[in-house]
Coordinates of C-alpha atoms in Angstrom, one line a residue:
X1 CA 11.8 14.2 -23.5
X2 CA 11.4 11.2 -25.4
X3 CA 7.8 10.4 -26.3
X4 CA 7.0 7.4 -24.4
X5 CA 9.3 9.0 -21.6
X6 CA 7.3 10.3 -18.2
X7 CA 7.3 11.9 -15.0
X8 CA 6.6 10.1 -12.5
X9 CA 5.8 11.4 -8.9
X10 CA 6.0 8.2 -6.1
X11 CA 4.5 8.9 -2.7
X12 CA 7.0 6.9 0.3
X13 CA 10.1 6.6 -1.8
X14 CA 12.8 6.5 0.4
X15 CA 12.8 2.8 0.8
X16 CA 10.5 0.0 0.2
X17 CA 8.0 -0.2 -2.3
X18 CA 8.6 2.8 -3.4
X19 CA 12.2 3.1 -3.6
X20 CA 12.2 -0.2 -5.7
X21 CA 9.9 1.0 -8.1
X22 CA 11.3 4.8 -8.1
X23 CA 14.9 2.8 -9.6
X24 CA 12.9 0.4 -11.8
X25 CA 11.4 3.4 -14.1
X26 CA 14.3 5.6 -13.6
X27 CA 16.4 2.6 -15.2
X28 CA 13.9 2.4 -18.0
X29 CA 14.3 5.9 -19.0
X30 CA 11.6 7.9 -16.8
X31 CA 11.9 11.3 -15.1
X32 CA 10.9 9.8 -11.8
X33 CA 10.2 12.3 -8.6
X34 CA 11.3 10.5 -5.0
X35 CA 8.5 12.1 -2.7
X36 CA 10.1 11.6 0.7
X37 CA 9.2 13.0 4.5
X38 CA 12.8 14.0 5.3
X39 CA 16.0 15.1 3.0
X40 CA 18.0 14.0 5.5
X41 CA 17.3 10.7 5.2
X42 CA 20.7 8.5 4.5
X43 CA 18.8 6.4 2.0
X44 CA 18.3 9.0 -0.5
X45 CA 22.3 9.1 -1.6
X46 CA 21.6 6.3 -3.1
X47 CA 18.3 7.1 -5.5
X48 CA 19.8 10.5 -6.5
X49 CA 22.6 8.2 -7.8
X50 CA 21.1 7.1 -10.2
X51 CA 19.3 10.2 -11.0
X52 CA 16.3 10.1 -9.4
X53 CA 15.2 13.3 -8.2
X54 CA 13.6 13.6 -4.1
X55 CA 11.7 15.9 -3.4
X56 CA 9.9 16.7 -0.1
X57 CA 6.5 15.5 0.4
X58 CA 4.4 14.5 3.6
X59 CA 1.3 12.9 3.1
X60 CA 0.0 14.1 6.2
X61 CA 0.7 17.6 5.8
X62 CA -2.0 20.3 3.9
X63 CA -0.1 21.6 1.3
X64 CA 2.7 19.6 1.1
X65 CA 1.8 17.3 -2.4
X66 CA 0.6 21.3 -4.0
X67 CA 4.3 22.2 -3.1
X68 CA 6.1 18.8 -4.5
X69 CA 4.0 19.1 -7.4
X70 CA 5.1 22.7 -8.2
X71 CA 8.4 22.1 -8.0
X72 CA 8.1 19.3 -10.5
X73 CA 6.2 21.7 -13.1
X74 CA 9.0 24.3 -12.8
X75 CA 11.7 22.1 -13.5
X76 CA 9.8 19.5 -16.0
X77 CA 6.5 21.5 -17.3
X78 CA 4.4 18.4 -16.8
X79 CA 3.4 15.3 -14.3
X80 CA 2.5 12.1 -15.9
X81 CA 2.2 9.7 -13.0
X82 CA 1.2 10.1 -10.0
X83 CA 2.0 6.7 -7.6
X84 CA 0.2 6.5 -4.2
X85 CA 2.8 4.3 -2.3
X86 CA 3.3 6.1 0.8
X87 CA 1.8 4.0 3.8
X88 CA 1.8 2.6 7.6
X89 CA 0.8 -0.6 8.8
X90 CA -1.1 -1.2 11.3
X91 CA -2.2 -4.5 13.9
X92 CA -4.4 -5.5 16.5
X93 CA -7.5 -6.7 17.7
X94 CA -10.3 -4.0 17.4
X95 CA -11.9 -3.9 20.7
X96 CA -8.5 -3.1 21.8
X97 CA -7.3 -0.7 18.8
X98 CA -7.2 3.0 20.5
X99 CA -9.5 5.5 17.9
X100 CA -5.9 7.2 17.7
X101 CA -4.2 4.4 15.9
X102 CA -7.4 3.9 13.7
X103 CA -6.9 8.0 12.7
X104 CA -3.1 7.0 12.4
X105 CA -3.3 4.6 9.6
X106 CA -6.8 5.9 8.0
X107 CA -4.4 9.1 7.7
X108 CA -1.7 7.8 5.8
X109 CA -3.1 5.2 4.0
X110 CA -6.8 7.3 2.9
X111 CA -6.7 10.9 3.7
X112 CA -3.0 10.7 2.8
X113 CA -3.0 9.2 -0.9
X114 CA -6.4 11.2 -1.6
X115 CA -4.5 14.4 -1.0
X116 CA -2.0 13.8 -3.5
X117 CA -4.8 12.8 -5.7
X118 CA -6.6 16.4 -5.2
X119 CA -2.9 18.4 -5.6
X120 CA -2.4 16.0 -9.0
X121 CA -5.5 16.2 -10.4
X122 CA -5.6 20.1 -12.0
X123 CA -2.5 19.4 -13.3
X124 CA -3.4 16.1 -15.1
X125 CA -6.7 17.7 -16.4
X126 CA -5.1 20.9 -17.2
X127 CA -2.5 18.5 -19.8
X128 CA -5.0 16.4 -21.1
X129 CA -3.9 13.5 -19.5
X130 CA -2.3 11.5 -16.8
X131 CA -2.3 8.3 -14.7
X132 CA -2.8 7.8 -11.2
X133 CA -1.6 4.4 -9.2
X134 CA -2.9 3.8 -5.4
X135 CA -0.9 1.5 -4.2
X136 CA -4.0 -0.4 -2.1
X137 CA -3.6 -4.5 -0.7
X138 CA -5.3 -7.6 -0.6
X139 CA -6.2 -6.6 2.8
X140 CA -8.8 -4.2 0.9
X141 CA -10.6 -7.4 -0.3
X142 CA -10.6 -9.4 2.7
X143 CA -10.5 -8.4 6.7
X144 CA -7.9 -10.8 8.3
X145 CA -8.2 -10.7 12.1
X146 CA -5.9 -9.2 13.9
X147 CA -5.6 -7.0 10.2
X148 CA -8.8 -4.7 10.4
X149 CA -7.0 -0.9 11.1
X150 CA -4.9 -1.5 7.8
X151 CA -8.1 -3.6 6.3
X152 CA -10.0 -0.8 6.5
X153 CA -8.1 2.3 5.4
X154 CA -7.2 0.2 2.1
X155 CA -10.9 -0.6 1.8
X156 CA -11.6 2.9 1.9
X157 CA -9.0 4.0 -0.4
X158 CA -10.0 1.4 -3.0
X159 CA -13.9 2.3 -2.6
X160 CA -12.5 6.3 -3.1
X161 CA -10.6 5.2 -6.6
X162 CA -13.6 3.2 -7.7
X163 CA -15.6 6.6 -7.6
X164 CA -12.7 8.3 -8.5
X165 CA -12.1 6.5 -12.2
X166 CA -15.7 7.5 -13.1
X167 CA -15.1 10.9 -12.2
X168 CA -12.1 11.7 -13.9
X169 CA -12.0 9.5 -17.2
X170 CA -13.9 12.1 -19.5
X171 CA -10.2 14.2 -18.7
X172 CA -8.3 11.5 -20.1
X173 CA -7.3 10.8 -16.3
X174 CA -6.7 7.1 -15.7
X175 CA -6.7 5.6 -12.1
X176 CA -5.3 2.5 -11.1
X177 CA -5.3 0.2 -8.2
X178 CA -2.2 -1.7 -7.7
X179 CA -2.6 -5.1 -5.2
X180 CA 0.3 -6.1 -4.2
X181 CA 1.1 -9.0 -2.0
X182 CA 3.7 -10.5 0.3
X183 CA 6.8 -8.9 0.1
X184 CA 9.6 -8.2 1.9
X185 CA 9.5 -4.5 2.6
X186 CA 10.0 -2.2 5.8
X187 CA 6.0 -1.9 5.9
X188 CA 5.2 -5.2 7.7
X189 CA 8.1 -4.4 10.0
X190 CA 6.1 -0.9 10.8
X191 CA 2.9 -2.1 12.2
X192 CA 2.7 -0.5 15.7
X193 CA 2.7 -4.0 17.9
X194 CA -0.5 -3.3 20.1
X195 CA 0.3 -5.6 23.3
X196 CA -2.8 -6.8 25.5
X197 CA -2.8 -6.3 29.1
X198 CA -2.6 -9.2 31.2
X199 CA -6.2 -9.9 31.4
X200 CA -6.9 -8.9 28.3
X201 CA -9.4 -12.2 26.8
X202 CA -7.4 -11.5 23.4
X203 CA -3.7 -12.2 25.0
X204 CA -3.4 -15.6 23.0
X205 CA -4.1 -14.1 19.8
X206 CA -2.4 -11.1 20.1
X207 CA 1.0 -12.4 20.9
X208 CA 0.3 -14.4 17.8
X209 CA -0.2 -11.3 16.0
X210 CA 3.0 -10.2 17.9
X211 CA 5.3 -12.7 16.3
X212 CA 3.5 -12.8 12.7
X213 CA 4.6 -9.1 12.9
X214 CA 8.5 -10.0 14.0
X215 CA 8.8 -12.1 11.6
X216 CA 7.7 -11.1 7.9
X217 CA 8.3 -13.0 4.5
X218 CA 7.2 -12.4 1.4
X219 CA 8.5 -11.6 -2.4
X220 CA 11.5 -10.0 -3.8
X221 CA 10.3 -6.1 -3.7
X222 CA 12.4 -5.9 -7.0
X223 CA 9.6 -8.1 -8.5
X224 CA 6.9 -6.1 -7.6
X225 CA 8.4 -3.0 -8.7
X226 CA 9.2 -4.3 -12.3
X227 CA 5.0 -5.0 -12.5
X228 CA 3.9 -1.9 -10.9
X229 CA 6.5 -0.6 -14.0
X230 CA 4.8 -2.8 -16.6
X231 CA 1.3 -1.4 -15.1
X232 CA 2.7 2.4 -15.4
X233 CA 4.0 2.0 -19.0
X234 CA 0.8 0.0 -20.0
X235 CA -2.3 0.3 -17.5
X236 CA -4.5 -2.3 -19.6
X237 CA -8.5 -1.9 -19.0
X238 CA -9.2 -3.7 -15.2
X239 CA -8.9 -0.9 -12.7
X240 CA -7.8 -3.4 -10.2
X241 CA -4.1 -5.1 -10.7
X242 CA -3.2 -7.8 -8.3
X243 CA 1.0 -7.5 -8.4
X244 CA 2.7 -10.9 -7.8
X245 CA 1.7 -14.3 -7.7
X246 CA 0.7 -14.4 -4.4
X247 CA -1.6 -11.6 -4.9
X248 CA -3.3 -13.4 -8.5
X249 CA -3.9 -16.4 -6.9
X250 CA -5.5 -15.1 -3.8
X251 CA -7.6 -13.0 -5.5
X252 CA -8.9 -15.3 -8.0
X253 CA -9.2 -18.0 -5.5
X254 CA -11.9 -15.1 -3.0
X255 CA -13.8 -15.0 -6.3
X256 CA -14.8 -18.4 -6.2
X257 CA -15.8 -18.3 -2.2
X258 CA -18.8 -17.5 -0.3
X259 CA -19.4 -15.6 3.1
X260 CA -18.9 -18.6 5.2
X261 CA -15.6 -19.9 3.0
X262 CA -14.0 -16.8 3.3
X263 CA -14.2 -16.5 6.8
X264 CA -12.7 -19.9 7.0
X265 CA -10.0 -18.8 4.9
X266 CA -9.4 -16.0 7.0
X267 CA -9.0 -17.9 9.8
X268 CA -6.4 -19.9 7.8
X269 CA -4.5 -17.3 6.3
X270 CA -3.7 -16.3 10.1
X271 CA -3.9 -19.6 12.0
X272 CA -6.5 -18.9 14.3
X273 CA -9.0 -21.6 13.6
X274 CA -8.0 -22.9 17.1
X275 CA -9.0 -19.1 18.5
X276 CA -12.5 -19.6 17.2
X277 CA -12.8 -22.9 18.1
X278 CA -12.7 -21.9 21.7
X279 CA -9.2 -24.3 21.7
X280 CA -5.7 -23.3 23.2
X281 CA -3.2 -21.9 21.1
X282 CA -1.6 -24.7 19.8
X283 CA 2.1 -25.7 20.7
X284 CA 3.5 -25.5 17.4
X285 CA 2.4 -22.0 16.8
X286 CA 3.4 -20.5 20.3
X287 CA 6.7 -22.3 20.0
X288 CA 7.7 -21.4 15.7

């Protein structure tokens, strides 16, 4: 192994985020580890062509990152990276979000990333070293409405990091907390579409939500994955990273606001000043 080569373990590789960034080291020279829920899945002819190496791991499951993380030593001796990219998306109002989707997302997106973290972490002090990447969102820094299930279980993940970095830093363990933005992955497509019943007061805004969820944009993944790269290969001081411009300028842009501005901006980012206002949903939005 060369010395600035690694191994790399990435959480939710078989397509996304994950995938992208899983071919992005591995075409920079890394030993990178595909942790995926299935080995059935048709996607993964396509990393293991280019040598990537998937390995079975569900979040979800106790003892599931111990086993993916055993294999890796047997057949590499060491794990250098650890990237917390597996996640779910989640929308709906929260009066009407059922405690089970809550315990859905908080699952994956928390419980999920902090078990890899636990399974990783005897490993990277036992070595002397190691760097670990939660892939969180700007979701974490501001609750969109319509966004608070997935809101919250990045919040909590980031909050868990935060501790985390203090904890583990006398090991020579460094944690890191990528931010991505926008960008066009399978994850937006994910969110569970909560409907409201018919006389449900939220109707308006959820069917909103509805076709906000339909219908994502956002950034060449590609782009994203040649950052979170950059971020691996040289993690810098801050232990937050926004990735993309999207996510740098909305982030310095909450710096500058206060309670009341970032509400408004909210309100903004998902059109729903006319909800607030007590107004109609406007034409042009039921209608785009």
């Amino acid at each position: 192994m060369g010395t600035n080569e690694r191994v790399a373990l990435i959480t939710g590789a078989a397509g996304g985020l994950g995938a992208a960034t899983a071919f992005e080291l591995a075409q920079r020279g890394h030993t990178v580890y595909a942790g995926v829920r299935s080995l059935s899945d048709t996607r993964l002819a396509q990393l293991e062509s280019v040598g990537i190496k998937t390995i079975l791991l569900d979040v979800c499951e106790s003892g599931s990152a111990e086993a993916a993380i055993d294999h890796i030593l047997d057949a590499a001796s060491r794990l250098d990276v650890l990237v917390c990219n597996a996640g779910v998306a989640g929308a709906g109002v929260i009066e009407e979000t059922p405690p089970a989707e809550f315990k859905r997302v908080m699952e994956v997106n928390c419980f999920g990333a902090l078990r890899c973290v636990q399974a990783a972490l005897p490993t990277m002090r036992g070595q002397g070293g190691g760097l670990i990447v939660a892939i969180s969102s700007l979701s974490a820094l501001i609750g969109l409405p319509g966004d608070g299930v997935y809101a919250a279980s990045k919040a909590a993940l980031e909050m868990a990091c935060e501790a985390l970095c203090a904890e583990v830093d006398r090991f020579g363990v460094t944690v890191r907390l990528a931010q991505p933005g926008a960008f066009r992955t399978e994850l937006q497509m994910s969110a569970q579409r909560l409907e409201s019943g018919p006389n449900s007061p939220y109707a308006p805004l959820t069917e909103q939500f509805q076709f906000e969820t339909a219908s994502p944009g956002g950034g060449d993944p590609g782009e994203a994955a040649r950052e979170l790269s950059d971020l691996i290969e040289a993690p810098g001081d801050a232990l937050r990273v926004p990735i993309g411009d999207q996510a740098r300028e909305i982030v310095q842009k909450l710096r500058a606001l206060n309670d009341g501005e970032r509400q408004s901006f909210a309100r903004s980012a998902r059109d729903s000043a006319w909800w607030s206002a007590g107004e109609e949903r406007p034409i042009t939005l039921a209608k785009r």
